[in-house]
Short mmCIF file of C-alpha atoms in Angstrom, two decimals:
data_model
loop_
_atom_site.label_atom_id
_atom_site.label_comp_id
_atom_site.label_asym_id
_atom_site.label_seq_id
_atom_site.Cartn_x
_atom_site.Cartn_y
_atom_site.Cartn_z
CA UNK A 112 66.65 6.63 40.28
CA UNK A 113 67.01 5.84 36.59
CA UNK A 114 68.08 9.44 35.86
CA UNK A 115 71.30 8.97 37.83
CA UNK A 116 74.51 7.20 36.97
CA UNK A 117 75.57 4.23 39.06
CA UNK A 118 78.20 6.43 40.74
CA UNK A 119 75.55 8.90 41.84
CA UNK A 120 73.37 6.12 43.21
CA UNK A 121 76.41 4.75 45.02
CA UNK A 122 77.10 8.16 46.54
CA UNK A 123 73.47 8.44 47.65
CA UNK A 124 73.67 5.11 49.49
CA UNK A 125 76.97 6.08 51.12
CA UNK A 126 75.54 9.35 52.47
CA UNK A 127 72.73 7.73 54.47
CA UNK A 128 74.86 7.06 57.55
CA UNK A 129 78.35 5.94 58.60
CA UNK A 130 77.34 2.28 58.66
CA UNK A 131 76.12 2.43 55.09
CA UNK A 132 79.27 4.33 54.10
CA UNK A 133 81.41 1.57 55.60
CA UNK A 134 79.33 -1.06 53.85
CA UNK A 135 79.95 0.57 50.47
CA UNK A 136 83.65 1.19 51.12
CA UNK A 137 84.34 -2.36 52.23
CA UNK A 138 82.30 -4.18 49.57
CA UNK A 139 84.14 -4.73 46.25
CA UNK A 140 80.89 -5.60 44.50
CA UNK A 141 79.66 -2.04 45.04
CA UNK A 142 82.54 -0.86 42.84
CA UNK A 143 82.24 -3.44 40.09
CA UNK A 144 79.98 -1.45 37.72
CA UNK A 145 82.04 0.94 35.59
CA UNK A 146 80.29 3.61 33.54
CA UNK A 147 82.19 5.75 31.05
CA UNK A 148 79.97 8.71 31.93
CA UNK A 149 81.88 9.02 35.21
CA UNK A 150 85.08 11.04 35.71
CA UNK A 151 88.38 9.29 35.05
CA UNK A 152 89.32 9.48 38.73
CA UNK A 153 86.07 7.72 39.66
CA UNK A 154 86.70 4.99 37.08
CA UNK A 155 90.25 4.41 38.35
CA UNK A 156 89.03 4.41 41.95
CA UNK A 157 86.29 1.87 41.14
CA UNK A 158 88.74 -0.42 39.36
CA UNK A 159 90.98 -0.36 42.42
CA UNK A 160 88.20 -0.79 44.99
CA UNK A 161 86.52 -3.63 43.06
CA UNK A 162 89.64 -5.75 43.69
CA UNK A 163 89.05 -9.15 42.09
CA UNK A 164 85.27 -8.82 41.60
CA UNK A 165 83.69 -9.48 38.22
CA UNK A 166 83.24 -6.22 36.27
CA UNK A 167 80.31 -4.79 34.35
CA UNK A 168 81.49 -2.17 31.83
CA UNK A 169 79.02 0.26 30.26
CA UNK A 170 79.69 3.01 27.77
CA UNK A 171 76.89 5.47 27.00
CA UNK A 172 77.30 7.99 24.23
CA UNK A 173 73.69 8.72 23.34
CA UNK A 174 70.24 9.11 24.87
CA UNK A 175 69.30 5.47 24.37
CA UNK A 176 70.35 4.75 27.93
CA UNK A 177 68.93 6.29 31.11
CA UNK A 178 72.23 7.54 32.42
CA UNK A 179 72.93 11.23 32.99
CA UNK A 180 76.45 12.00 31.65
CA UNK A 181 78.84 13.55 34.10
CA UNK A 182 82.38 14.68 33.28
CA UNK A 183 83.42 12.79 30.14
CA UNK A 184 87.07 12.41 29.14
CA UNK A 185 86.80 10.33 25.95
CA UNK A 186 86.16 6.72 25.08
CA UNK A 187 89.73 5.84 24.13
CA UNK A 188 91.12 6.86 27.54
CA UNK A 189 88.43 4.87 29.34
CA UNK A 190 89.00 1.81 27.18
CA UNK A 191 92.73 1.88 27.90
CA UNK A 192 91.97 2.11 31.61
CA UNK A 193 89.89 -1.07 31.63
CA UNK A 194 92.02 -3.04 29.15
CA UNK A 195 94.34 -4.49 31.85
CA UNK A 196 91.25 -5.82 33.65
CA UNK A 197 89.82 -7.72 30.66
CA UNK A 198 90.31 -11.02 32.48
CA UNK A 199 87.64 -10.09 35.05
CA UNK A 200 85.06 -8.43 32.78
CA UNK A 201 81.77 -10.33 33.00
CA UNK A 202 79.61 -7.90 31.01
CA UNK A 203 80.83 -5.49 28.32
CA UNK A 204 78.28 -3.07 26.86
CA UNK A 205 79.77 -0.41 24.60
CA UNK A 206 78.16 2.23 22.40
CA UNK A 207 81.04 4.00 20.69
CA UNK A 208 81.61 6.89 18.32
CA UNK A 209 84.92 5.53 16.94
CA UNK A 210 87.17 2.49 17.01
CA UNK A 211 89.95 4.30 18.88
CA UNK A 212 91.14 2.21 21.80
CA UNK A 213 88.62 -0.57 21.22
CA UNK A 214 91.21 -3.15 20.20
CA UNK A 215 93.07 -2.64 23.49
CA UNK A 216 90.09 -4.35 25.14
CA UNK A 217 88.95 -6.73 22.42
CA UNK A 218 92.50 -7.91 21.83
CA UNK A 219 92.87 -9.49 25.28
CA UNK A 220 91.48 -12.84 26.48
CA UNK A 221 88.23 -12.54 28.42
CA UNK A 222 87.84 -15.88 30.23
CA UNK A 223 84.79 -14.94 32.34
CA UNK A 224 82.96 -12.71 29.82
CA UNK A 225 79.30 -13.73 29.56
CA UNK A 226 77.60 -10.75 27.90
CA UNK A 227 78.98 -8.73 24.97
CA UNK A 228 77.08 -5.87 23.33
CA UNK A 229 78.97 -3.47 21.06
CA UNK A 230 77.52 -0.87 18.71
CA UNK A 231 79.99 1.17 16.67
CA UNK A 232 78.12 2.97 13.87
CA UNK A 233 81.17 5.12 13.09
CA UNK A 234 83.83 2.46 13.55
CA UNK A 235 85.87 1.55 10.48
CA UNK A 236 87.73 -1.74 10.33
CA UNK A 237 89.64 -3.04 7.31
CA UNK A 238 88.95 -6.69 8.10
CA UNK A 239 86.95 -8.87 10.51
CA UNK A 240 88.16 -8.82 14.10
CA UNK A 241 89.59 -11.70 16.11
CA UNK A 242 87.78 -11.00 19.37
CA UNK A 243 89.57 -11.74 22.65
CA UNK A 244 92.20 -13.84 20.85
CA UNK A 245 89.50 -16.48 20.53
CA UNK A 246 89.41 -16.94 24.31
CA UNK A 247 85.98 -16.17 25.80
CA UNK A 248 84.69 -19.61 26.71
CA UNK A 249 81.86 -18.43 28.98
CA UNK A 250 80.34 -16.04 26.45
CA UNK A 251 76.61 -16.69 26.01
CA UNK A 252 74.90 -13.50 24.78
CA UNK A 253 76.36 -11.46 21.91
CA UNK A 254 75.12 -8.34 20.09
CA UNK A 255 77.41 -6.82 17.45
CA UNK A 256 76.39 -3.71 15.53
CA UNK A 257 78.71 -2.38 12.81
CA UNK A 258 81.47 -4.64 14.17
CA UNK A 259 82.89 -7.12 11.62
CA UNK A 260 83.76 -10.56 12.91
CA UNK A 261 84.60 -13.88 11.32
CA UNK A 262 81.45 -15.99 11.55
CA UNK A 263 83.66 -19.00 12.28
CA UNK A 264 85.32 -17.21 15.21
CA UNK A 265 86.16 -19.32 18.25
CA UNK A 266 84.26 -16.90 20.50
CA UNK A 267 80.99 -17.52 18.64
CA UNK A 268 80.60 -21.02 20.07
CA UNK A 269 78.02 -22.40 22.50
CA UNK A 270 75.99 -19.17 22.57
CA UNK A 271 72.48 -18.63 23.92
CA UNK A 272 71.67 -15.60 21.76
CA UNK A 273 73.42 -13.92 18.83
CA UNK A 274 72.64 -10.67 17.03
CA UNK A 275 74.71 -9.36 14.11
CA UNK A 276 73.62 -6.02 12.63
CA UNK A 277 74.90 -3.66 9.95
CA UNK A 278 77.94 -5.72 9.02
CA UNK A 279 78.94 -3.91 5.85
CA UNK A 280 81.20 -5.51 3.28
CA UNK A 281 82.14 -8.60 5.31
CA UNK A 282 79.53 -11.15 4.26
CA UNK A 283 80.44 -14.69 5.38
CA UNK A 284 81.04 -17.67 3.16
CA UNK A 285 78.56 -20.51 3.13
CA UNK A 286 80.97 -22.69 5.09
CA UNK A 287 81.28 -20.04 7.81
CA UNK A 288 77.49 -19.85 8.16
CA UNK A 289 77.25 -23.62 8.44
CA UNK A 290 79.98 -23.72 11.09
CA UNK A 291 78.27 -20.96 13.07
CA UNK A 292 75.07 -23.00 13.19
CA UNK A 293 76.81 -26.28 13.95
CA UNK A 294 78.80 -24.82 16.87
CA UNK A 295 75.74 -23.17 18.42
CA UNK A 296 73.09 -25.92 18.59
CA UNK A 297 71.58 -24.48 21.78
CA UNK A 298 70.86 -21.01 20.41
CA UNK A 299 67.56 -19.61 21.64
CA UNK A 300 67.64 -16.47 19.49
CA UNK A 301 69.40 -15.69 16.20
CA UNK A 302 69.06 -12.20 14.73
CA UNK A 303 70.92 -11.20 11.54
CA UNK A 304 70.07 -7.78 10.14
CA UNK A 305 71.31 -5.58 7.29
CA UNK A 306 74.33 -7.65 6.34
CA UNK A 307 75.36 -6.57 2.84
CA UNK A 308 76.22 -8.71 -0.15
CA UNK A 309 79.78 -8.97 -1.50
CA UNK A 310 81.51 -10.94 -4.23
CA UNK A 311 83.10 -13.18 -1.58
CA UNK A 312 79.85 -14.98 -0.77
CA UNK A 313 79.50 -18.21 -2.65
CA UNK A 314 76.11 -19.89 -2.68
CA UNK A 315 76.65 -23.59 -3.31
CA UNK A 316 74.64 -26.65 -2.43
CA UNK A 317 74.41 -27.67 1.19
CA UNK A 318 75.67 -31.05 2.29
CA UNK A 319 73.20 -33.80 1.63
CA UNK A 320 72.28 -37.02 3.33
CA UNK A 321 72.31 -40.34 1.56
CA UNK A 322 68.71 -39.75 0.51
CA UNK A 323 69.67 -36.65 -1.41
CA UNK A 324 67.90 -34.28 0.95
CA UNK A 325 69.67 -31.40 2.73
CA UNK A 326 70.93 -32.39 6.15
CA UNK A 327 69.50 -30.08 8.78
CA UNK A 328 70.71 -29.20 12.22
CA UNK A 329 67.90 -29.56 14.74
CA UNK A 330 68.05 -26.47 16.96
CA UNK A 331 65.72 -27.65 19.68
CA UNK A 332 65.97 -24.58 21.93
CA UNK A 333 65.67 -21.83 19.33
CA UNK A 334 62.50 -19.79 19.76
CA UNK A 335 63.24 -16.68 17.70
CA UNK A 336 64.76 -16.39 14.22
CA UNK A 337 65.12 -13.01 12.56
CA UNK A 338 66.74 -12.68 9.11
CA UNK A 339 66.09 -9.07 8.14
CA UNK A 340 67.12 -7.27 4.96
CA UNK A 341 69.56 -9.92 3.80
CA UNK A 342 70.74 -11.03 0.35
CA UNK A 343 69.04 -14.12 -1.01
CA UNK A 344 71.97 -16.51 -0.69
CA UNK A 345 72.69 -15.67 2.94
CA UNK A 346 69.08 -16.20 4.00
CA UNK A 347 68.92 -19.38 1.93
CA UNK A 348 72.03 -20.84 3.57
CA UNK A 349 70.59 -20.31 7.05
CA UNK A 350 67.16 -21.70 6.24
CA UNK A 351 68.53 -24.68 4.31
CA UNK A 352 70.57 -25.85 7.27
CA UNK A 353 68.20 -25.68 10.25
CA UNK A 354 65.10 -27.34 11.59
CA UNK A 355 63.51 -25.45 14.50
CA UNK A 356 60.75 -27.45 16.21
CA UNK A 357 60.24 -24.99 19.09
CA UNK A 358 60.23 -21.74 17.07
CA UNK A 359 57.83 -19.03 18.27
CA UNK A 360 58.89 -15.96 16.26
CA UNK A 361 60.01 -15.83 12.63
CA UNK A 362 60.96 -12.59 10.85
CA UNK A 363 62.29 -12.54 7.30
CA UNK A 364 63.07 -9.72 4.88
CA UNK A 365 64.98 -10.85 1.83
CA UNK A 366 66.26 -9.20 -1.36
CA UNK A 367 65.21 -11.52 -4.16
CA UNK A 368 66.43 -9.43 -7.11
CA UNK A 369 64.14 -11.09 -9.60
CA UNK A 370 64.18 -14.60 -8.11
CA UNK A 371 61.02 -16.48 -7.22
CA UNK A 372 60.08 -16.56 -3.54
CA UNK A 373 59.47 -20.30 -3.71
CA UNK A 374 63.17 -20.90 -4.35
CA UNK A 375 63.98 -19.72 -0.84
CA UNK A 376 60.95 -20.59 1.22
CA UNK A 377 59.31 -23.47 -0.60
CA UNK A 378 61.71 -26.18 0.65
CA UNK A 379 61.90 -24.69 4.15
CA UNK A 380 58.42 -23.62 5.11
CA UNK A 381 57.38 -26.98 6.57
CA UNK A 382 60.32 -26.85 8.98
CA UNK A 383 59.47 -23.39 10.32
CA UNK A 384 55.77 -22.63 10.33
CA UNK A 385 53.88 -25.63 11.75
CA UNK A 386 55.29 -25.14 15.27
CA UNK A 387 54.24 -21.48 15.23
CA UNK A 388 50.65 -22.05 14.21
CA UNK A 389 50.21 -25.24 16.22
CA UNK A 390 51.08 -23.37 19.42
CA UNK A 391 48.68 -20.51 18.76
CA UNK A 392 45.40 -20.50 20.66
CA UNK A 393 42.14 -18.84 19.72
CA UNK A 394 41.67 -16.46 16.81
CA UNK A 395 44.58 -15.66 14.52
CA UNK A 396 45.09 -12.56 12.41
CA UNK A 397 47.17 -11.98 9.32
CA UNK A 398 48.14 -8.88 7.33
CA UNK A 399 49.02 -9.35 3.67
CA UNK A 400 50.52 -6.22 2.07
CA UNK A 401 51.29 -5.70 -1.61
CA UNK A 402 53.57 -2.83 -2.60
CA UNK A 403 55.24 -1.55 -5.74
CA UNK A 404 58.37 -3.67 -5.31
CA UNK A 405 57.60 -5.96 -2.40
CA UNK A 406 55.03 -8.17 -0.74
CA UNK A 407 54.83 -8.89 2.99
CA UNK A 408 52.92 -11.05 5.42
CA UNK A 409 52.55 -10.67 9.18
CA UNK A 410 50.71 -13.21 11.34
CA UNK A 411 49.60 -12.39 14.88
CA UNK A 412 48.53 -14.65 17.71
CA UNK A 413 46.58 -13.46 20.76
CA UNK A 414 49.35 -13.93 23.31
CA UNK A 415 51.95 -11.82 21.46
CA UNK A 416 52.21 -8.07 20.97
CA UNK A 417 54.14 -8.24 17.73
CA UNK A 418 53.78 -10.67 14.82
CA UNK A 419 54.84 -14.26 15.38
CA UNK A 420 55.56 -14.52 11.66
CA UNK A 421 56.71 -11.57 9.56
CA UNK A 422 57.90 -12.06 5.98
CA UNK A 423 58.80 -9.28 3.55
CA UNK A 424 59.89 -10.24 0.04
CA UNK A 425 61.86 -7.49 -1.76
CA UNK A 426 62.31 -7.34 -5.53
CA UNK A 427 60.74 -10.71 -6.16
CA UNK A 428 59.33 -11.77 -9.52
CA UNK A 429 56.11 -9.72 -10.02
CA UNK A 430 53.26 -11.40 -8.18
CA UNK A 431 55.15 -14.63 -7.57
CA UNK A 432 55.83 -13.56 -4.00
CA UNK A 433 52.20 -12.86 -3.15
CA UNK A 434 51.14 -15.96 -5.06
CA UNK A 435 53.52 -18.05 -2.96
CA UNK A 436 52.33 -16.49 0.30
CA UNK A 437 48.69 -17.13 -0.53
CA UNK A 438 49.43 -20.70 -1.54
CA UNK A 439 51.59 -21.47 1.49
CA UNK A 440 49.33 -19.95 4.13
CA UNK A 441 45.76 -19.93 2.88
CA UNK A 442 45.19 -23.00 0.74
CA UNK A 443 44.23 -26.50 1.80
CA UNK A 444 47.84 -27.68 1.70
CA UNK A 445 49.07 -24.48 3.30
CA UNK A 446 48.94 -23.10 6.81
CA UNK A 447 46.44 -22.86 8.22
CA UNK A 448 44.37 -25.28 6.17
CA UNK A 449 40.80 -24.59 5.20
CA UNK A 450 39.56 -26.26 8.36
CA UNK A 451 41.08 -23.31 10.26
CA UNK A 452 39.38 -20.70 8.09
CA UNK A 453 36.82 -19.86 10.76
CA UNK A 454 39.47 -18.74 13.22
CA UNK A 455 41.81 -17.00 10.77
CA UNK A 456 41.19 -13.36 9.81
CA UNK A 457 43.14 -11.56 7.12
CA UNK A 458 43.78 -7.86 6.45
CA UNK A 459 44.68 -7.07 2.84
CA UNK A 460 46.55 -3.86 2.04
CA UNK A 461 47.65 -2.36 -1.29
CA UNK A 462 50.37 0.22 -0.69
CA UNK A 463 51.19 3.38 -2.64
CA UNK A 464 52.71 2.56 -6.01
CA UNK A 465 51.05 -0.84 -6.49
CA UNK A 466 49.97 -1.13 -10.13
CA UNK A 467 46.63 -2.87 -10.63
CA UNK A 468 46.13 -2.39 -14.37
CA UNK A 469 45.28 -5.59 -16.20
CA UNK A 470 44.20 -7.38 -13.02
CA UNK A 471 47.25 -9.65 -12.92
CA UNK A 472 46.82 -9.90 -9.14
CA UNK A 473 43.24 -11.23 -9.34
CA UNK A 474 44.18 -14.95 -9.25
CA UNK A 475 46.01 -14.30 -6.00
CA UNK A 476 42.88 -12.82 -4.44
CA UNK A 477 40.84 -15.80 -5.63
CA UNK A 478 43.00 -17.95 -3.35
CA UNK A 479 41.93 -15.85 -0.36
CA UNK A 480 38.19 -16.39 -0.74
CA UNK A 481 38.25 -19.42 1.55
CA UNK A 482 39.53 -17.43 4.52
CA UNK A 483 38.08 -14.45 6.27
CA UNK A 484 39.57 -11.42 4.60
CA UNK A 485 37.78 -8.84 6.73
CA UNK A 486 39.81 -5.68 6.14
CA UNK A 487 40.85 -4.10 2.84
CA UNK A 488 43.01 -0.99 2.40
CA UNK A 489 43.85 0.70 -0.91
CA UNK A 490 46.25 3.61 -0.41
CA UNK A 491 45.80 6.80 -2.40
CA UNK A 492 48.77 6.37 -4.75
CA UNK A 493 47.89 2.89 -5.99
CA UNK A 494 47.54 2.95 -9.76
CA UNK A 495 44.33 1.78 -11.48
CA UNK A 496 42.55 0.85 -8.26
CA UNK A 497 39.28 0.47 -10.17
CA UNK A 498 40.48 -2.96 -11.28
CA UNK A 499 40.20 -4.22 -7.73
CA UNK A 500 36.92 -2.42 -7.07
CA UNK A 501 35.32 -3.98 -10.14
CA UNK A 502 36.55 -7.39 -9.05
CA UNK A 503 34.76 -7.04 -5.72
CA UNK A 504 31.43 -6.25 -7.41
CA UNK A 505 31.10 -9.30 -9.66
CA UNK A 506 30.25 -12.85 -8.70
CA UNK A 507 32.45 -15.52 -10.24
CA UNK A 508 31.27 -18.33 -12.50
CA UNK A 509 30.99 -20.70 -9.56
CA UNK A 510 28.69 -18.17 -7.83
CA UNK A 511 31.45 -17.37 -5.34
CA UNK A 512 31.60 -13.71 -4.39
CA UNK A 513 35.10 -12.24 -4.06
CA UNK A 514 36.20 -11.78 -0.45
CA UNK A 515 32.72 -12.51 0.94
CA UNK A 516 33.69 -11.88 4.58
CA UNK A 517 34.86 -8.33 3.94
CA UNK A 518 33.52 -6.00 6.66
CA UNK A 519 35.93 -3.05 6.60
CA UNK A 520 37.28 -0.97 3.70
CA UNK A 521 39.55 2.06 3.54
CA UNK A 522 39.93 3.53 0.07
CA UNK A 523 42.15 6.33 -1.21
CA UNK A 524 42.71 7.77 -4.67
CA UNK A 525 40.91 9.90 -7.28
CA UNK A 526 37.21 10.73 -7.12
CA UNK A 527 36.46 8.37 -10.02
CA UNK A 528 37.05 5.43 -7.70
CA UNK A 529 33.97 6.43 -5.71
CA UNK A 530 31.67 5.66 -8.67
CA UNK A 531 33.17 2.19 -9.17
CA UNK A 532 33.03 1.60 -5.41
CA UNK A 533 29.35 2.52 -5.24
CA UNK A 534 28.42 0.11 -8.02
CA UNK A 535 30.40 -2.72 -6.43
CA UNK A 536 28.98 -2.20 -2.94
CA UNK A 537 25.39 -1.91 -4.18
CA UNK A 538 25.77 -5.17 -6.07
CA UNK A 539 27.23 -6.88 -3.01
CA UNK A 540 24.38 -5.55 -0.90
CA UNK A 541 21.39 -6.03 -3.15
CA UNK A 542 22.03 -8.69 -5.78
CA UNK A 543 22.12 -12.41 -5.19
CA UNK A 544 24.38 -14.26 -7.68
CA UNK A 545 22.48 -16.16 -10.37
CA UNK A 546 22.27 -19.88 -9.69
CA UNK A 547 23.92 -19.52 -6.30
CA UNK A 548 25.23 -22.74 -4.85
CA UNK A 549 24.20 -23.55 -1.27
CA UNK A 550 27.81 -23.64 -0.07
CA UNK A 551 28.80 -20.31 -1.61
CA UNK A 552 28.55 -17.49 0.97
CA UNK A 553 27.17 -14.16 -0.14
CA UNK A 554 28.88 -10.94 0.93
CA UNK A 555 28.25 -9.67 4.41
CA UNK A 556 27.28 -6.08 5.14
CA UNK A 557 30.11 -3.60 5.58
CA UNK A 558 30.63 -2.41 9.13
CA UNK A 559 33.29 0.22 8.35
CA UNK A 560 33.78 2.28 5.18
CA UNK A 561 36.47 4.98 5.18
CA UNK A 562 36.74 7.15 2.05
CA UNK A 563 38.53 10.00 3.79
CA UNK A 564 41.42 9.76 1.31
CA UNK A 565 39.23 9.93 -1.80
CA UNK A 566 39.57 13.34 -3.42
CA UNK A 567 36.62 15.51 -4.48
CA UNK A 568 33.86 12.92 -4.05
CA UNK A 569 30.44 14.08 -5.21
CA UNK A 570 28.06 14.61 -2.31
CA UNK A 571 25.30 12.41 -3.78
CA UNK A 572 27.73 9.56 -4.36
CA UNK A 573 29.00 9.98 -0.84
CA UNK A 574 25.50 9.73 0.60
CA UNK A 575 24.80 6.62 -1.46
CA UNK A 576 28.01 5.03 -0.20
CA UNK A 577 26.94 5.72 3.37
CA UNK A 578 23.80 3.65 2.73
CA UNK A 579 25.98 0.64 1.87
CA UNK A 580 27.15 0.43 5.47
CA UNK A 581 25.25 -1.37 8.21
CA UNK A 582 23.04 0.86 10.32
CA UNK A 583 25.20 0.18 13.36
CA UNK A 584 28.43 0.60 11.39
CA UNK A 585 30.81 3.49 10.76
CA UNK A 586 31.08 5.64 7.64
CA UNK A 587 33.98 8.09 7.34
CA UNK A 588 33.23 10.53 4.51
CA UNK A 589 35.69 12.38 2.31
CA UNK A 590 35.33 15.37 4.60
CA UNK A 591 38.64 16.83 3.51
CA UNK A 592 38.19 17.51 -0.17
CA UNK A 593 39.95 19.97 -2.40
CA UNK A 594 38.01 22.64 -4.27
CA UNK A 595 39.10 25.57 -6.30
CA UNK A 596 38.24 28.91 -4.77
CA UNK A 597 38.78 32.51 -5.82
CA UNK A 598 41.04 34.43 -3.48
CA UNK A 599 40.77 38.08 -2.56
CA UNK A 600 42.91 39.05 -5.55
CA UNK A 601 40.81 37.08 -8.04
CA UNK A 602 43.47 34.35 -8.23
CA UNK A 603 42.56 30.74 -7.67
CA UNK A 604 43.80 29.06 -4.51
CA UNK A 605 43.40 25.65 -2.91
CA UNK A 606 41.51 25.50 0.40
CA UNK A 607 40.13 22.66 2.50
CA UNK A 608 36.49 22.28 3.36
CA UNK A 609 34.54 19.57 5.13
CA UNK A 610 31.73 17.39 3.87
CA UNK A 611 29.09 20.01 4.71
CA UNK A 612 30.78 22.68 2.66
CA UNK A 613 32.28 24.59 5.56
CA UNK A 614 35.74 26.03 5.07
CA UNK A 615 38.45 24.74 7.41
#
């Protein structure tokens, strides 16, 4: 059924028998769904037959929707057909290739409109739009992609959910953001993505209470907040003005441009994260990722497919972002506290381009020793990865072994890393730290070691590494290694061969 347009499904029902045909013909509701993939005559006929029924308007111009296009006469013509019926449109879902004809619909009052979803990746507007002349009092769910709108618009009031994506060059003022929040206290979901910075945005101080603390709007129904790929000041204005006691999902990606992460999140973290972690049940899992220009954190709870918390800090002061994340989430005063260490498991990943020389990141890792960092990944293009490997193989002065709960490692890079890795793992396996304190855990045995991305590892070293893994564990050798071979014309060529020396 989903491969057919609504018109085709309607025709199928009508063809069953004369009684069903009469039912369709005499029921305005059967004609109230208008799809732009239908012929113009069918659209006009449906508008007439629907009489005074509420309308659902759908425009499909790509394969995102399960609707097989029929005869298509152009978006502008269809939009002009429905424009006179704007006062009875209940749902308006448009995916458009241009702005032609769009204002004929958006420029009319829509008193019963409840759902509005518009995506116009190729639309070009000189200024923000005044939707529906400010008259859409029943509107509750709004998704706007590539459609500029004043954030203090009268139609963005009393909403249940709001998504604004790809709004290029029309960044709101701080006052407009504050008004948007104040006029939508019952929002359940707020999603702002890829809104670009302009000179018109002014980041001033938020209004304060008599105690000198920022006044916050308590949004008691909001469960999901997503601020993704936004300039610092826009994200800061949103977070500085809200308190969300029922939040269940938090996603943040912010462009810091040299600013410290604590300037944005430090004052706000206590208002956002306790409800998330307090509601979680059972084991929790976190992924901390360090890249060349960014650091990110994702926290997962058992009942959710995706992360309940996802934070990505772009262009922050080197290491301050990861230092802040470790301090806010994994220390005694952070979340979760040390008392939750037994149920919190962390995956640590160093992405391609991360520069380890000098070990400036080591103090950050020291903060993670109290929680169960079980998985470690070093991608092949990380620079000076031996700094981290050496760190793992040496007990600290307090007899604390680095990342003692580590059970899984995936390492990529040059063959020289394998020698450092072997030394570190043998020390973790065989040597007790001198003067070990009773409360200091020693490293556990590795259950998984994957060196498939290490290049040209010596066979003896590879065998020794395999012995550092538990007998019931998994060892993935560097079975795809480069070697130089002479071709049939006595020229050297690169070929692949597996760990046993067989050509692939």
